[in-house]
């Protein structure tokens, strides 16, 4: 049986659609209403609130914490200052990505790492020789993501001692939220201004109630995974298990990916202290990755024409899709689109894709498979830059942006 | 020297400029007012409250324009409205929701039969709207021309017509000829349902819900499209002006020059051909072509001058119907008012709210107008955008936008009676609305009243017509603005049209601006 999250008592009555999903063994809402449109708009226009408690969380403490984290992840964390967070991934000895998440330095010698899949064994197995403690705090902490252009106002309205306005993109602060001790990080999965709030699970409902009471003026709205999925695609964020297979889940070698293949090469500095996967990645860097991850914009006019030939208006799935579809170049398959969505804000039909690196240059025109009335066809799709949507308030410190 | 000068920084003029600049042409936009946008404008007339002074909801803005000009990057977002709410003095009123099951329950209160028919009607309308929609995405062909491209476009239209089922064809014919009420009578029995549906047939026209020809305009309601799906109405975040500003930012980034506070006095004419413009301050600016984003009356009577036009064109121009019939009241509210028939601030408040309790109510409102008075109990379309987009008012406070019909431009004593009548008109609107939400008056911090006279004087809309000319069949498609001149050209050499007075007409859709630019480029005019 799935377990309720610490916010379940509040979320359950709001979930009028009964559209539940199970996320890491816990109940998570797909959409509160029959359609996720309102929730999407909350993320993009006001503030959407999503329960992210099912994320796996690990507290790393001790004098060697920085060196240890620099060993198990691809990032050099010796330079991460107290009060900062960073996005990162970790790989196996072959340099294949296991998972990705964020790492926050909450205090001197105290870091918190998030993961999509359970990692306690991997983290402890690789801790030998380091003076650190690794605590799985997944159940101890409840987490809420509050995301959207008014989220700064919402956060400010429930905190006294947190310097909300001074908090930069990927900043971390400890303080009181509605009288409850909490950690706040300026992070999220929507590609907009947003924060994640981490509190002990028995305080979850207090924080939820305070948020919704004072957030009302700023258009706060609970949101589910469907709306989040559209936003994360617009933001160009990859999802483990969808856009790539984590090394532990892969059945065959070709299902695994390196950071360079996922477009995460920017976070891998090879000339530094040793880390797991380093030598394999060094080897790959010389020749470059053979597969690349790209953003695609699917030609809308061509899609309309294709449907028109069947006498139909162009139809789109109501939610983001995640069944891979083949991509072709001159009728030869060169990759696959792994997930995609219509972007309501950009009015564009978007996808994330893995393609043969020779066809990954910006502007390259590929053909994506589309099935209309059970007949297969293709329409053009162009390789474009990600994030597809990148609003100025995402990184801005000035609250007038 | 500029390739093109666009007169008027309305959203169409700006869109036209953006597309020309995108094709590498040097363009200058001249706007008379201190702000861009024309009737698609946001103005902070009371500190902290952003009014969409004129146009307040969007439905027809072409998605390809958002894509092609990357308007999201330039700040544009459209938020869907929740529903359509019709409050009543007795009973719970009627709300039509996006969820069909919820709407069914609402309608069934008044008629079980109508509740069944309603989705069927929606499907029939969608079918017809799909048939008409491509027409608004292409320049109107000229049916009197034998040029091959016109013939093939006509053939395509004819083919589409033939592809309609006999049933749809009969609906289409009815749609073109019947009144909104007669058309709806064929489907529904409940007047409570029919009244708010019929009003979309009269918006911006000087016709009543029982006037023939109003059925066609109903269809426009179903053509609104958000996200490629046919859906009702939305709001532009930050107010309607953000649409114009996003287009302006795109245009400027593409290299267009835009000037505000630059009123044009005349078009510079030489040997029957437009050479440029003369500003009110006397400056002369030359360009290879001039494009007017203003309405046909202002363009030809005002900027060109009647002595440059032949009598046939002038007679069309004089028959072109502009007679404005609507006004607007914008309010800054200290708190949200409450509708007696549905208390509380449920989702129904986030929709468009129609004061249209019955067909007779609407017809009576028209009766007043027929005799040169504003309606004593007008039809009103109310939206509270701050509930959907908190950025337009200070936290906890609200903006209310009230579109009002009828307010005839030609009052009994003449249009210039309006300044004296303005306050009385505003009072009537508030008083009527307060019958439905009695606490409204106590919440008003600021009131802004626009009469058709103000629309003409301040926004340059001749006779206060919100669409640069009524959207009635005889002045749409091949006939807009005049037979033979529906393809953005004018009888004046090097003068083009790109505003709502050109095909496919008024509303915030930016289609005339885009299509005009594409036409100008295709014909190699610059
Ligand atoms: C009260 C009201 C409510 C409306 N509500 C809606 C709605 O909810 N939804 C909808 O879709 N549509 C609505 N409309 C219609 C819609 O706003 C218009 O059809 C559309 O905005 C017209 O755009 P345009 O660019 O064609 O022309 P305009 O916006 O009229 O632009 C013309 C521009 O020319 C400028 N100009 C005038 N004279 C000169 C001069 N001498 N020199 C230089 N510039 C000059 C004007 O200032 C103006 O900026 C409404 C209109 C009004 C008035």
mmCIF file of C-alpha atoms in Angstrom, chain A residues 4-16 20 29 32 51 144 203-210 212 222:
data_model
loop_
_atom_site.group_PDB
_atom_site.id
_atom_site.type_symbol
_atom_site.label_atom_id
_atom_site.label_comp_id
_atom_site.label_asym_id
_atom_site.label_seq_id
_atom_site.Cartn_x
_atom_site.Cartn_y
_atom_site.Cartn_z
ATOM 1 C CA UNK A 4 0.402 9.245 2.616
ATOM 2 C CA UNK A 5 2.856 12.129 2.607
ATOM 3 C CA UNK A 6 2.952 14.512 5.574
ATOM 4 C CA UNK A 7 0.652 16.901 3.646
ATOM 5 C CA UNK A 8 -1.900 14.248 2.746
ATOM 6 C CA UNK A 9 -4.531 15.436 5.228
ATOM 7 C CA UNK A 10 -4.718 18.769 3.395
ATOM 8 C CA UNK A 11 -4.175 17.521 -0.130
ATOM 9 C CA UNK A 12 -6.586 14.625 -0.106
ATOM 10 C CA UNK A 13 -9.798 16.681 0.211
ATOM 11 C CA UNK A 14 -8.583 19.074 -2.484
ATOM 12 C CA UNK A 15 -7.970 16.300 -4.985
ATOM 13 C CA UNK A 16 -11.437 16.366 -6.518
ATOM 14 C CA UNK A 20 -3.520 9.943 -7.817
ATOM 15 C CA UNK A 29 -1.575 14.110 -7.117
ATOM 16 C CA UNK A 32 -6.379 18.226 -8.605
ATOM 17 C CA UNK A 51 4.303 18.387 -2.482
ATOM 18 C CA UNK A 144 7.028 21.659 -0.629
ATOM 19 C CA UNK A 203 5.166 20.504 11.233
ATOM 20 C CA UNK A 204 4.046 19.987 7.641
ATOM 21 C CA UNK A 205 0.417 20.976 8.085
ATOM 22 C CA UNK A 206 1.221 24.157 10.000
ATOM 23 C CA UNK A 207 3.364 25.379 7.150
ATOM 24 C CA UNK A 208 0.804 24.343 4.536
ATOM 25 C CA UNK A 209 -1.975 26.229 6.339
ATOM 26 C CA UNK A 210 0.096 29.363 6.757
ATOM 27 C CA UNK A 212 -2.419 29.026 1.823
ATOM 28 C CA UNK A 222 -2.048 23.566 -5.226
#
